[in-house]
Coordinates of C-alpha atoms in Angstrom, one line a residue:
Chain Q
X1 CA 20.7 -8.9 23.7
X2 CA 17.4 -10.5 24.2
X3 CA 14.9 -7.9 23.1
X4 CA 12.7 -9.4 19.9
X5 CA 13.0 -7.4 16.9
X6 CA 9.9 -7.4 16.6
X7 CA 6.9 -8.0 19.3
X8 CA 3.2 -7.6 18.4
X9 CA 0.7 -7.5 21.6
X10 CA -3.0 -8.2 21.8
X11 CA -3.6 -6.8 18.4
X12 CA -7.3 -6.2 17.6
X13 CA -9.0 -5.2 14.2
X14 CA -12.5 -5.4 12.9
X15 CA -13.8 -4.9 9.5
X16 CA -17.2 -3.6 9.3
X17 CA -18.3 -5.2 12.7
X18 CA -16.3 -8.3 11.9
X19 CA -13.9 -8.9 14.4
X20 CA -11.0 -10.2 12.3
X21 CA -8.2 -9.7 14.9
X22 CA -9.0 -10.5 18.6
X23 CA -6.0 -10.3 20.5
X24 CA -2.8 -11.4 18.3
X25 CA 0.4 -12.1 20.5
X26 CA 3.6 -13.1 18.9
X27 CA 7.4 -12.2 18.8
X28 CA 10.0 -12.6 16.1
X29 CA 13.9 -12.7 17.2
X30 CA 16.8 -11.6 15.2
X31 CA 17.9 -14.7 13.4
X32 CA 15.0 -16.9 13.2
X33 CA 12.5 -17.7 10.6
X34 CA 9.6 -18.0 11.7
X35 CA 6.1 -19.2 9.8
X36 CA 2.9 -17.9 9.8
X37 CA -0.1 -20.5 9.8
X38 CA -3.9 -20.4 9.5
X39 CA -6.9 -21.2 7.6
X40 CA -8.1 -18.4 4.9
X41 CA -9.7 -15.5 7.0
X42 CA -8.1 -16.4 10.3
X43 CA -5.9 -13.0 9.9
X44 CA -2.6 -14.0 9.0
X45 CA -2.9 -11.2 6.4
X46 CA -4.3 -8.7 8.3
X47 CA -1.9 -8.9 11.4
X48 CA 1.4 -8.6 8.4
X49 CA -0.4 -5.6 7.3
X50 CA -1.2 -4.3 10.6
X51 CA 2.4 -4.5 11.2
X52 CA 3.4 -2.9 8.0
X53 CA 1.3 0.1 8.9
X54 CA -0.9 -0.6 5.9
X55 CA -4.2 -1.5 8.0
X56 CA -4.8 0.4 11.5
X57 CA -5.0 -1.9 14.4
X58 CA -8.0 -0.9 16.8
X59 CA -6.1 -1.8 19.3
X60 CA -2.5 -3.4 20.8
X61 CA 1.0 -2.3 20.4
X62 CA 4.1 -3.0 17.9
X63 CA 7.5 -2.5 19.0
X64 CA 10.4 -2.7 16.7
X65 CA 13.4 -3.1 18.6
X66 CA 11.9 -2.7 22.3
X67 CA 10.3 0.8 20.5
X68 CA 6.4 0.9 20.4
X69 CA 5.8 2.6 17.2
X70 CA 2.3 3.6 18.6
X71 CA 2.6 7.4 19.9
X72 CA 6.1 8.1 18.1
X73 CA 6.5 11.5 16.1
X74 CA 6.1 11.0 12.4
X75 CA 9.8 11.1 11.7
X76 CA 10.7 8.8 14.2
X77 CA 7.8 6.4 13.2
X78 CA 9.1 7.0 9.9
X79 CA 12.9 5.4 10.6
X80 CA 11.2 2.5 12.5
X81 CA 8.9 1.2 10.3
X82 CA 11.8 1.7 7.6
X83 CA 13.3 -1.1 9.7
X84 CA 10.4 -3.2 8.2
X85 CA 10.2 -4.2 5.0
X86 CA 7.3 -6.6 3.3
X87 CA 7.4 -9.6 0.9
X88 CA 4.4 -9.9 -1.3
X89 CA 2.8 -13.2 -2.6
X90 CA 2.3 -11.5 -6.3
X91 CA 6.2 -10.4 -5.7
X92 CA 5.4 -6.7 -7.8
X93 CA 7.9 -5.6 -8.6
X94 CA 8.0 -3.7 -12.0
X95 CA 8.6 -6.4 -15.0
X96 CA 9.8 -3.8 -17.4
X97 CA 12.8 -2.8 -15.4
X98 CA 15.9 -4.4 -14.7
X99 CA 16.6 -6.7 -11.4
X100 CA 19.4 -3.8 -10.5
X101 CA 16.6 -1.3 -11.1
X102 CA 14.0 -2.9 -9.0
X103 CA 16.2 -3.7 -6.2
X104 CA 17.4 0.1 -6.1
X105 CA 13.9 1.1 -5.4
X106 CA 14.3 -0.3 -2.3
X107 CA 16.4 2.1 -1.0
X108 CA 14.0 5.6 -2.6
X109 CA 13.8 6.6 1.2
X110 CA 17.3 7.1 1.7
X111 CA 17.2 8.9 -2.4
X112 CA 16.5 12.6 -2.6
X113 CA 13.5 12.6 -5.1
X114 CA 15.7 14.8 -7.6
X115 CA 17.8 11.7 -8.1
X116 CA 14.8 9.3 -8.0
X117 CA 13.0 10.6 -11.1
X118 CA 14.5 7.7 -13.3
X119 CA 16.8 4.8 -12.8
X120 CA 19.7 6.9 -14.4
X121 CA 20.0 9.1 -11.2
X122 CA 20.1 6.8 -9.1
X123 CA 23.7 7.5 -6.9
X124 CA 26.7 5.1 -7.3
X125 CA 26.3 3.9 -4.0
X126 CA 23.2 2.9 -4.4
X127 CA 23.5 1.0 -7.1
X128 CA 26.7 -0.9 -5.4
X129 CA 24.8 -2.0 -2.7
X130 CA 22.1 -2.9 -4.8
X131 CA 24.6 -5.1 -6.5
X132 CA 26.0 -6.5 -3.6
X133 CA 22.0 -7.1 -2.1
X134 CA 21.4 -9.3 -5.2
X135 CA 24.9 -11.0 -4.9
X136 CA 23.1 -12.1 -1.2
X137 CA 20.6 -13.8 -2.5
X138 CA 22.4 -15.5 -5.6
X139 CA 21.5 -12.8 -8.6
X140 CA 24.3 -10.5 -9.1
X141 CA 24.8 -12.6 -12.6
X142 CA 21.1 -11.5 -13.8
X143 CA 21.6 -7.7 -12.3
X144 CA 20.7 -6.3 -15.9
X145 CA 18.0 -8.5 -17.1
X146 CA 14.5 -7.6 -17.3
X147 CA 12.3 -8.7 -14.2
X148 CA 10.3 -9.6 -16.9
X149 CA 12.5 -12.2 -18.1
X150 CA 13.1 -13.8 -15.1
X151 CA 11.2 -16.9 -13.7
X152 CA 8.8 -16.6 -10.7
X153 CA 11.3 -17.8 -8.2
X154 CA 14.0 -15.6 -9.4
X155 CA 11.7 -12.7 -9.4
X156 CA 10.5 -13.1 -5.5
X157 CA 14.5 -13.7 -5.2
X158 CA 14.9 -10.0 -6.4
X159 CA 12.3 -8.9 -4.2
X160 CA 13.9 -9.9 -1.2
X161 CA 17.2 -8.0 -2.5
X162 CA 14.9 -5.2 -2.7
X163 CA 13.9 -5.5 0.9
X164 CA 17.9 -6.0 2.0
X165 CA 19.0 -2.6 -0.1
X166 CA 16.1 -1.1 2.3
X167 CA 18.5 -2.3 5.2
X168 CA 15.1 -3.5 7.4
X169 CA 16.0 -6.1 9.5
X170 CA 12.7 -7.4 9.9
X171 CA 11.3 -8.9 6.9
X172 CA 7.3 -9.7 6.9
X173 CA 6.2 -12.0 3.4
X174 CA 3.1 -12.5 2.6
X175 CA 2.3 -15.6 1.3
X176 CA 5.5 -15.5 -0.5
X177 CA 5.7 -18.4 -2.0
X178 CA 1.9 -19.0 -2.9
X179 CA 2.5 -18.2 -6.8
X180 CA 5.7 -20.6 -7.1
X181 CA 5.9 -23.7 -8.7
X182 CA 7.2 -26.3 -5.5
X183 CA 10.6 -25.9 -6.5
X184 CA 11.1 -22.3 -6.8
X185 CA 9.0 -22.8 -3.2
X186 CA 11.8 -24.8 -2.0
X187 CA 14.4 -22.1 -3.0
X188 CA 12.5 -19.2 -2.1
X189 CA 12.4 -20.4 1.8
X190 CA 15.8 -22.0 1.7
X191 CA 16.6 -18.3 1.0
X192 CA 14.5 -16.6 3.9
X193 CA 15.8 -19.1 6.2
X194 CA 19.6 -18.3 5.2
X195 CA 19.1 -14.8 5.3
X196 CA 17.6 -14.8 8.9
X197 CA 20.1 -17.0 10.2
X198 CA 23.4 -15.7 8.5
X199 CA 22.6 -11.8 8.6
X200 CA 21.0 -11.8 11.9
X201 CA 17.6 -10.8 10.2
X202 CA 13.8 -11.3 11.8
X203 CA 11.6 -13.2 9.8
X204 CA 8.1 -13.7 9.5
X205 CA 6.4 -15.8 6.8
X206 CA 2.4 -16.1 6.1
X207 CA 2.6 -19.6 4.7
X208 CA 0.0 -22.3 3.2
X209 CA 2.0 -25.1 3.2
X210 CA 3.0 -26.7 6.5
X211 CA 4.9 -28.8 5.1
X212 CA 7.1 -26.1 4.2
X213 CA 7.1 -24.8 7.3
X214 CA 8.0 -27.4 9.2
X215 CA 11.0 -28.1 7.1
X216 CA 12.0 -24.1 7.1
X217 CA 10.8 -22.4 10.0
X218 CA 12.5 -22.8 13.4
X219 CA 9.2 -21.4 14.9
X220 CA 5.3 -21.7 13.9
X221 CA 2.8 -19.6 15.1
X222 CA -0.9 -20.9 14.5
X223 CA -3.4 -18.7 14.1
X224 CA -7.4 -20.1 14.3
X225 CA -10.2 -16.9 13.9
X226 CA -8.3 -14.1 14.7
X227 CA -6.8 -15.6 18.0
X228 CA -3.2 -17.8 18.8
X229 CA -3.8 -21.3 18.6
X230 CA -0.4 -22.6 18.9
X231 CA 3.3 -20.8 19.3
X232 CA 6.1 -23.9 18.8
X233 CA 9.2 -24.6 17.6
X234 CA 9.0 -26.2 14.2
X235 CA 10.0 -29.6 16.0
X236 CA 7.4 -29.9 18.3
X237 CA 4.8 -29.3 15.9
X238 CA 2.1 -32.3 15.2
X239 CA -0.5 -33.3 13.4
X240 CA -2.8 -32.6 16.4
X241 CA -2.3 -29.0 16.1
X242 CA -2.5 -28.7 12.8
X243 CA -5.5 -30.3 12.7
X244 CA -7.0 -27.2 14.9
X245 CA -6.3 -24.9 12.4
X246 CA -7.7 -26.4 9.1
X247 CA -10.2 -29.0 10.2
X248 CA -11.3 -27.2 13.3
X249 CA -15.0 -28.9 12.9
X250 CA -13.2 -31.8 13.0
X251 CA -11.3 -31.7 16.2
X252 CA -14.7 -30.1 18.1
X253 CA -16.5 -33.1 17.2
X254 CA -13.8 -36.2 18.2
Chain V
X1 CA -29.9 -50.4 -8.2
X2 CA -30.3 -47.6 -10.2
X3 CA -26.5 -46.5 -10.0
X4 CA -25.6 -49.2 -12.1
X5 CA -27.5 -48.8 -15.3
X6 CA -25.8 -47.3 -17.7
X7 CA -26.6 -43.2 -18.6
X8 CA -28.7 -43.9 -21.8
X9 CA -31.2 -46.8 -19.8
X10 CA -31.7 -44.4 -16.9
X11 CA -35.5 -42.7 -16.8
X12 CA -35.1 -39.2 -18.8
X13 CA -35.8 -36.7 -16.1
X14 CA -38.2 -33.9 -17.7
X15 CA -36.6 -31.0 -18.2
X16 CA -37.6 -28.0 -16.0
X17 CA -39.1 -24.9 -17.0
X18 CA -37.0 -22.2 -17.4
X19 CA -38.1 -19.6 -14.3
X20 CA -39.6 -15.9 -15.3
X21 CA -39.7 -17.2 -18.6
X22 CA -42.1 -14.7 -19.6
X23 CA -40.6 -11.5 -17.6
X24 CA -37.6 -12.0 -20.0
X25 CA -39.4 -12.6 -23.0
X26 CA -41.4 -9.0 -22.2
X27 CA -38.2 -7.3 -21.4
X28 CA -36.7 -8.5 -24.6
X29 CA -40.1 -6.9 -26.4
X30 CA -39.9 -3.7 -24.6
X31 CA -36.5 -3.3 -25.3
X32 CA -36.6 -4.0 -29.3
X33 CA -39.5 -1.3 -29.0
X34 CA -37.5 1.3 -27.3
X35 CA -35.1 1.1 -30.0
X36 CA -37.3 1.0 -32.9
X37 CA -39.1 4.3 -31.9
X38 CA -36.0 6.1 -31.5
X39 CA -34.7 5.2 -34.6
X40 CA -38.1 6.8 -36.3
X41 CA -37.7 9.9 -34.3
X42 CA -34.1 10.0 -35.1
X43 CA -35.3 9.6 -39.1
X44 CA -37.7 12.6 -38.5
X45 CA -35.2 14.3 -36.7
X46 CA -32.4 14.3 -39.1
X47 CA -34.9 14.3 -42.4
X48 CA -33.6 11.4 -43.6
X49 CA -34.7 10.1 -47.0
X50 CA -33.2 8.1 -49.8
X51 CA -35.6 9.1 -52.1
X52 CA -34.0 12.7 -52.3
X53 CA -30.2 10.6 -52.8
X54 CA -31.8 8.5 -55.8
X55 CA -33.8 12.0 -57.5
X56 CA -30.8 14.0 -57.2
X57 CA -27.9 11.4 -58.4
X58 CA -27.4 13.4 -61.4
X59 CA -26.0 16.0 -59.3
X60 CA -23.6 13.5 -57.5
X61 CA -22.4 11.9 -60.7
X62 CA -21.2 15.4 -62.7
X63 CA -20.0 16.5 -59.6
X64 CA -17.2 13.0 -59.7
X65 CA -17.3 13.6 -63.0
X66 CA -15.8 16.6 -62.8
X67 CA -12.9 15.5 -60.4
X68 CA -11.7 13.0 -63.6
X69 CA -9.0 12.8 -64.1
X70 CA -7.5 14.5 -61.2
X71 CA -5.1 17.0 -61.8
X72 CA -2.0 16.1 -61.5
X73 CA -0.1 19.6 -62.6
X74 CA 3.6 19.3 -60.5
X75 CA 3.7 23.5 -60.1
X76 CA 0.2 24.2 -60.2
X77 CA -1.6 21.4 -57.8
X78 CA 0.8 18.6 -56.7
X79 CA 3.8 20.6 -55.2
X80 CA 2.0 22.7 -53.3
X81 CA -0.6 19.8 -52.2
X82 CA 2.6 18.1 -51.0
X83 CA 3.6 20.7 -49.1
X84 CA 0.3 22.0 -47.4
X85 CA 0.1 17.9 -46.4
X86 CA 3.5 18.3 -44.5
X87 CA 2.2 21.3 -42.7
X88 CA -0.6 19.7 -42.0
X89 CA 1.0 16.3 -40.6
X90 CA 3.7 19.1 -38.4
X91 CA 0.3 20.7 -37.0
X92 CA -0.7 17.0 -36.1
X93 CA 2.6 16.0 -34.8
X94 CA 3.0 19.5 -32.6
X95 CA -0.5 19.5 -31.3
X96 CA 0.2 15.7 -30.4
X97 CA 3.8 16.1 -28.5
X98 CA 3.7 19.8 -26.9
X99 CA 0.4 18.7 -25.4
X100 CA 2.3 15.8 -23.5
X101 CA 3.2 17.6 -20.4
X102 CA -0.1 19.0 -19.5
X103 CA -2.0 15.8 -20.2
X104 CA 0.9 14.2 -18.1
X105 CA 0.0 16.5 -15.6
X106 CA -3.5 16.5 -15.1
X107 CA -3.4 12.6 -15.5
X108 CA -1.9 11.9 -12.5
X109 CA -3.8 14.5 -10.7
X110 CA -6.9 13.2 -12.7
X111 CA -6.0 9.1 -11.0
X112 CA -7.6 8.0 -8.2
X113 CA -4.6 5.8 -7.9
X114 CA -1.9 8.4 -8.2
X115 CA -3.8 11.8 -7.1
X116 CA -2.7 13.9 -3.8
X117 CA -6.4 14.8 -2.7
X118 CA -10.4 14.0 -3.4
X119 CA -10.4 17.8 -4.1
X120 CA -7.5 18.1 -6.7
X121 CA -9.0 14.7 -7.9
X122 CA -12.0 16.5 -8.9
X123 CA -10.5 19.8 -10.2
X124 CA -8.4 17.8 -12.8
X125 CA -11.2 15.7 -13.8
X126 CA -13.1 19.1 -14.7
X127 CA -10.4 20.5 -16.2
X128 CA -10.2 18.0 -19.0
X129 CA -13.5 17.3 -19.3
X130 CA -13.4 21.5 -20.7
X131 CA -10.8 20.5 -22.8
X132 CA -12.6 17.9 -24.4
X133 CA -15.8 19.4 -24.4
X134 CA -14.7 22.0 -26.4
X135 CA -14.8 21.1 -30.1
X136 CA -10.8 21.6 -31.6
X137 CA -12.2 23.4 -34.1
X138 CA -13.8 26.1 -31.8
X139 CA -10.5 26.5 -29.3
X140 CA -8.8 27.1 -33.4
X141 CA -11.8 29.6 -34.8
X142 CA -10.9 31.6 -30.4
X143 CA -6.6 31.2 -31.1
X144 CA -6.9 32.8 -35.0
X145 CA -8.4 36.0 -33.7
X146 CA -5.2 36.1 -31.4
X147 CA -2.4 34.7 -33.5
X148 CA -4.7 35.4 -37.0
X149 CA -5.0 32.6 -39.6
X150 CA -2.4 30.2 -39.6
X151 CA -1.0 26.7 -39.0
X152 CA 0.0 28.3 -35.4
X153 CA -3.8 28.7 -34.3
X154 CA -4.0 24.9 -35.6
X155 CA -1.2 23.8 -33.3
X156 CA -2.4 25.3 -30.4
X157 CA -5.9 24.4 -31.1
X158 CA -5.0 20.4 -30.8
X159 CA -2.7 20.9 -27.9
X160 CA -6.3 22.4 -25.9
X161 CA -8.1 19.7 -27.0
X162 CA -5.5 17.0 -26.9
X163 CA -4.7 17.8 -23.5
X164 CA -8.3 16.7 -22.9
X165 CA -8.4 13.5 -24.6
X166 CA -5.3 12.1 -23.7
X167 CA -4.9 13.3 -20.4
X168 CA -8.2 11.6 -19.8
X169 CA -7.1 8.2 -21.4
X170 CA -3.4 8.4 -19.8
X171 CA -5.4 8.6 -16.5
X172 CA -7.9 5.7 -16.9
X173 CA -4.8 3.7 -18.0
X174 CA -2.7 4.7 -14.8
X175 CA -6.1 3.6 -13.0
X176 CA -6.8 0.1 -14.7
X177 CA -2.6 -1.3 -14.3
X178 CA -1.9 -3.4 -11.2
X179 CA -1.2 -1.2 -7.8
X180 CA 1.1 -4.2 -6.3
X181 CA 4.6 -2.0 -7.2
X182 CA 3.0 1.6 -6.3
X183 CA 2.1 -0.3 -2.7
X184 CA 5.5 -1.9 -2.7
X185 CA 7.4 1.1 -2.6
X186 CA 4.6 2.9 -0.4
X187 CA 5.8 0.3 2.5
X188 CA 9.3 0.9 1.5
X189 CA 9.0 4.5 2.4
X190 CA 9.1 5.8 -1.0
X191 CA 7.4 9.3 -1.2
X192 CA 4.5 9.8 -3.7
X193 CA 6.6 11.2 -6.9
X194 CA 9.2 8.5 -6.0
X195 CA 6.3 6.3 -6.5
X196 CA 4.9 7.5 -9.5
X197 CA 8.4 7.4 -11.0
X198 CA 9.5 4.0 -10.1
X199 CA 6.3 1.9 -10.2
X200 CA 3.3 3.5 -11.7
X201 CA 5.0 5.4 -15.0
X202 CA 7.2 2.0 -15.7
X203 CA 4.2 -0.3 -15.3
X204 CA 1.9 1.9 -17.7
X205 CA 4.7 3.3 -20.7
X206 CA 3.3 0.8 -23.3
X207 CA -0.1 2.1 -22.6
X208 CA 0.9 5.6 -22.7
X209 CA 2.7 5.6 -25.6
X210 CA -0.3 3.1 -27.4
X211 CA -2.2 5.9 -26.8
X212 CA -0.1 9.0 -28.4
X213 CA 0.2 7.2 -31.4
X214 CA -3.9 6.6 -31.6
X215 CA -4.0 10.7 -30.7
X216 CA -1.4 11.4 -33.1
X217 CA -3.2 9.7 -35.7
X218 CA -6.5 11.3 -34.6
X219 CA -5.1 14.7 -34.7
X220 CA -2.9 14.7 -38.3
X221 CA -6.7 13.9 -39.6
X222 CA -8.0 16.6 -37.1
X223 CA -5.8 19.0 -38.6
X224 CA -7.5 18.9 -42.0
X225 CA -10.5 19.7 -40.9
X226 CA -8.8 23.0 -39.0
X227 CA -7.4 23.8 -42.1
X228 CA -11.1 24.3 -43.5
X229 CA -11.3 27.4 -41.2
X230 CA -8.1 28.5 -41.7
X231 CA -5.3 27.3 -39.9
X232 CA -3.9 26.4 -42.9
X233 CA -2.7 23.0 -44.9
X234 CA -3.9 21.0 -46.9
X235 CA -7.6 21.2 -45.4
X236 CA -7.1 24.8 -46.4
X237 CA -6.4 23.9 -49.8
X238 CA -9.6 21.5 -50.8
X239 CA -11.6 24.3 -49.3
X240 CA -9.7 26.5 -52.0
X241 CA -10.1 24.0 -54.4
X242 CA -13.7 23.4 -54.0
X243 CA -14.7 27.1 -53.7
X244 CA -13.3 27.8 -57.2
X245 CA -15.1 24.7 -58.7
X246 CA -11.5 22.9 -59.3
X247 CA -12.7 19.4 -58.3
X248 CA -9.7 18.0 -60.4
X249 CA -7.3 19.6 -58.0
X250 CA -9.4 19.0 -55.0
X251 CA -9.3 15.1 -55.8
X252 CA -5.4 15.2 -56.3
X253 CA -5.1 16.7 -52.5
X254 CA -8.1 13.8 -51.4
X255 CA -5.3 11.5 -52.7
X256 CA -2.5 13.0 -51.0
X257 CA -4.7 13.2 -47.9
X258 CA -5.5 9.4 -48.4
X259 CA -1.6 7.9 -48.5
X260 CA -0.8 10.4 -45.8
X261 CA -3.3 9.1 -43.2
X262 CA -2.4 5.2 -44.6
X263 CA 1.2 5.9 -44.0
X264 CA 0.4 7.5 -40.6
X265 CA -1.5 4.5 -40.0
X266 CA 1.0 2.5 -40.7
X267 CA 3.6 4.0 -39.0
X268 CA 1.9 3.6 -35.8
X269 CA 0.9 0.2 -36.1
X270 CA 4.6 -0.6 -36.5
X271 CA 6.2 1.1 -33.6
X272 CA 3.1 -0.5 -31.3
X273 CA 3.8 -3.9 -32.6
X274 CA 7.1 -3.1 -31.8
X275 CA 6.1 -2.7 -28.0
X276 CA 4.5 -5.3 -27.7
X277 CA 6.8 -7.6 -28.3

């Protein structure tokens, strides 16, 4: 099967007559990582949230799965974008709870909201796979600590669980690896390149380090004021183009 | 070149004048003036003058003097002092706890972070704002011509009023935490109580709870005062006490009063120390 998990086409947005969005293209395969670059304000943000259903797009079309979620009953738009789960840059999750605890909120939607009142109620089941989510992304041992407690790489680490015991198979991070120090950066995309490539899982990634991306991503999409600059595997990628994106001044004038 | 003298050999550049130096200098004067004619009205107002306090000290000092020694008679002052004080901490601790749902309640309706609709929003904010409007002392004067004199009429007295306070706090406090987990579980598909459940109570319990122990403290010392019109306790007592000119006894239950709030005091201190570590 060919069909990208996820496609995103001409996607506009303004905000207060700016025109942040202006025609975003871009498709994310199951099994591939792919990073998200731009210069601050370009609209990396904005097209994740788009996506997410957070912000309204003025205009374009989503499809999860060959399925345009624009038009869909609420139900059905419901189980799509269920398919989708997001990874923030400031991770929040809830410190005060365990890993276990945070991860099982993940999975409220499938949770009748008598047994979602407190941790406690949470089914068996849910809690096992839970277990098993953080067991895929090296926690299981620190399933009953704190978030709190755990350090800031370890914490985004339980946020991905969280997004695996949602079962989405498209994963959209923000920035997620803006607040870490370079090692727990290092992990942290080790991790989102594993996942996509051993479970099968679509992977987008707003990042600020191209370095990072390069070594991570398979694919880079560039983004320069709202528009594509660039769409490459991670191998072809230059200096030249990354140059367009954070000097563009720079590349006008020579 | 110039670049290469060291700072102290360089020209001094004269130092600019401050802009709208004199526009702040005025505002400054107007605003000392404000204050300094409200304070005289608020002296005329309230007929405040000292040289009444220092004419009529005499009064003052036999009044003391007549509370030394204070009277510390176990069957006559001291046992029942103790025991109006623990009806008055139960009044306290009653009006503090039973009034925990409701404030719950109309907090998170009262949130702009946690509330269904603009129009609920602004029911619940009016709600409490009636509950705190209204003096404890008057909702306890309305419940003792229902229930009659008694701590009851005291308990549900606070639980009005401390629905009002606390619900208001509890919601300013659900406003001010971070949104990041309540958003989180939003784009997980997590319905709004499954929110509020997993993310915004968790994030704000040390908050919360902070603020019971401040209202519990509030209201144990709020309860003496309703014990002046009858809802019984110890406040009913050193009205007692002062009515029939037994200032001895009246400073024993001052005393009581006084470790009673200190341990209360105390107490809270503890268990919010406690949290925050």
């Amino acid at each position: 099967m060919d069909t990208p998990l996820l496609s995103v086409r001409g996607l506009a947005k303004s905000f207060g007559g700016r025109q942040v969005l202006k025609g975003v293209d871009f498709e994310v395969r199951s099994g591939e990582l792919v990073a998200v670059l731009g210069a601050n304000g370009s609209g990396k943000s904005t097209t994740l949230r788009c996506v997410m259903g957070i912000a309204q797009p003025d205009a374009g079309t989503i499809a999860i799965d060959g399925q345009e979620l624009d038009g869909l009953p609420w139900r059905q738009l419901q189980q799509a974008r269920q398919r989708t789960a997001m990874i923030f840059q400031k991770i929040h999750l809830v410190p005060r709870r365990t890993a276990l605890d945070n991860v099982c909120a993940g999975a409220l939607a499938r949770i009748p909201t008598s047994q979602s009142l407190s941790p406690l109620f949470f089914p068996r089941s849910v809690q096992q796979e839970a277990l098993e989510c953080l067991e895929r992304v090296g926690l299981a041992d620190r399933a009953f600590d704190r978030v709190g407690r755990l350090s800031g790489g370890q914490q985004q680490g339980v946020a991905v669980a969280r997004a695996l015991c949602q079962r989405a198979d498209v994963v959209l991070a923000d920035e997620p690896v803006s607040a870490l120090d370079p090692h727990a950066a290092e992990q942290v995309m080790a991790l989102l390149h594993d996942l996509a490539h051993r479970e099968n899982l679509a992977v987008a990634a707003v990042l600020h380090q191209p370095d990072l991306a390069l070594r991570h991503a398979d694919r880079c999409i560039g983004l320069l004021n709202g528009t594509m600059a660039f769409d490459l595997p991670s191998s072809r990628l230059g200096q030249a183009e990354l140059d367009t994106l954070y000097a563009p001044d720079r590349v006008v004038a020579a | 070149m110039s670049t290469t003298l060291p700072a102290r050999q360089r020209p001094k550049q004269p130092l600019p004048k401050r802009p709208r130096q004199a526009l702040r200098w005025g505002a400054t004067a107007a605003g000392i003036a404000a204050v300094v004619v409200l304070h005289a009205l608020a002296i005329q107002g309230t007929e405040f003058q000292p040289g009444l306090l220092v004419d009529g000290w005499k009064g003052m000092a036999a009044f003391v003097a007549d509370a030394f020694p204070p009277d510390l008679d176990w069957e006559k002052t001291l046992k029942p002092g103790l025991e109006a004080t623990l009806v008055t901490l139960w009044i306290g601790l009653l009006g503090t706890t039973f009034s925990v749902p409701f404030a719950l309640l109309l907090a998170v309706l009262a949130a702009q972070t946690t509330t269904p609709h603009q129009a609920v929003y602004q029911v619940a904010r009016a709600i409490l704002s009636f509950f705190r409007a209204v003096p404890d002392i008057v909702f306890a004067l309305i419940f003792v011509t229902a229930v009659g004199l008694g701590p009851f009429a005291g308990v549900l007295a606070l639980i009005c009023h401390n629905t009002g306070v606390m619900g208001k706090l509890w919601a300013e406090a659900m406003e001010e935490i971070d949104g990041g987990p309540q958003e989180a579980l939003r784009t997980a598909g997590a319905n709004r109580i499954q929110q509020l459940a997993n993310a915004t109570l968790p994030m704000v319990v040390p908050q919360f709870v902070g603020l019971l122990l401040y209202r519990f403290d509030v209201n144990v010392r709020s309860s003496l005062v309703l014990g002046l019109v009858g809802a019984g306790g110890i406040g009913l007592l050193i009205n007692q006490s002062i009515k029939s000119f037994q200032f001895d006894a009246m400073l024993t239950h001052i005393i009581i009063v006084l470790v009673l709030i200190i341990a209360v005091d105390q107490l809270s201190a503890f268990i919010r120390r406690k949290l925050a570590a």
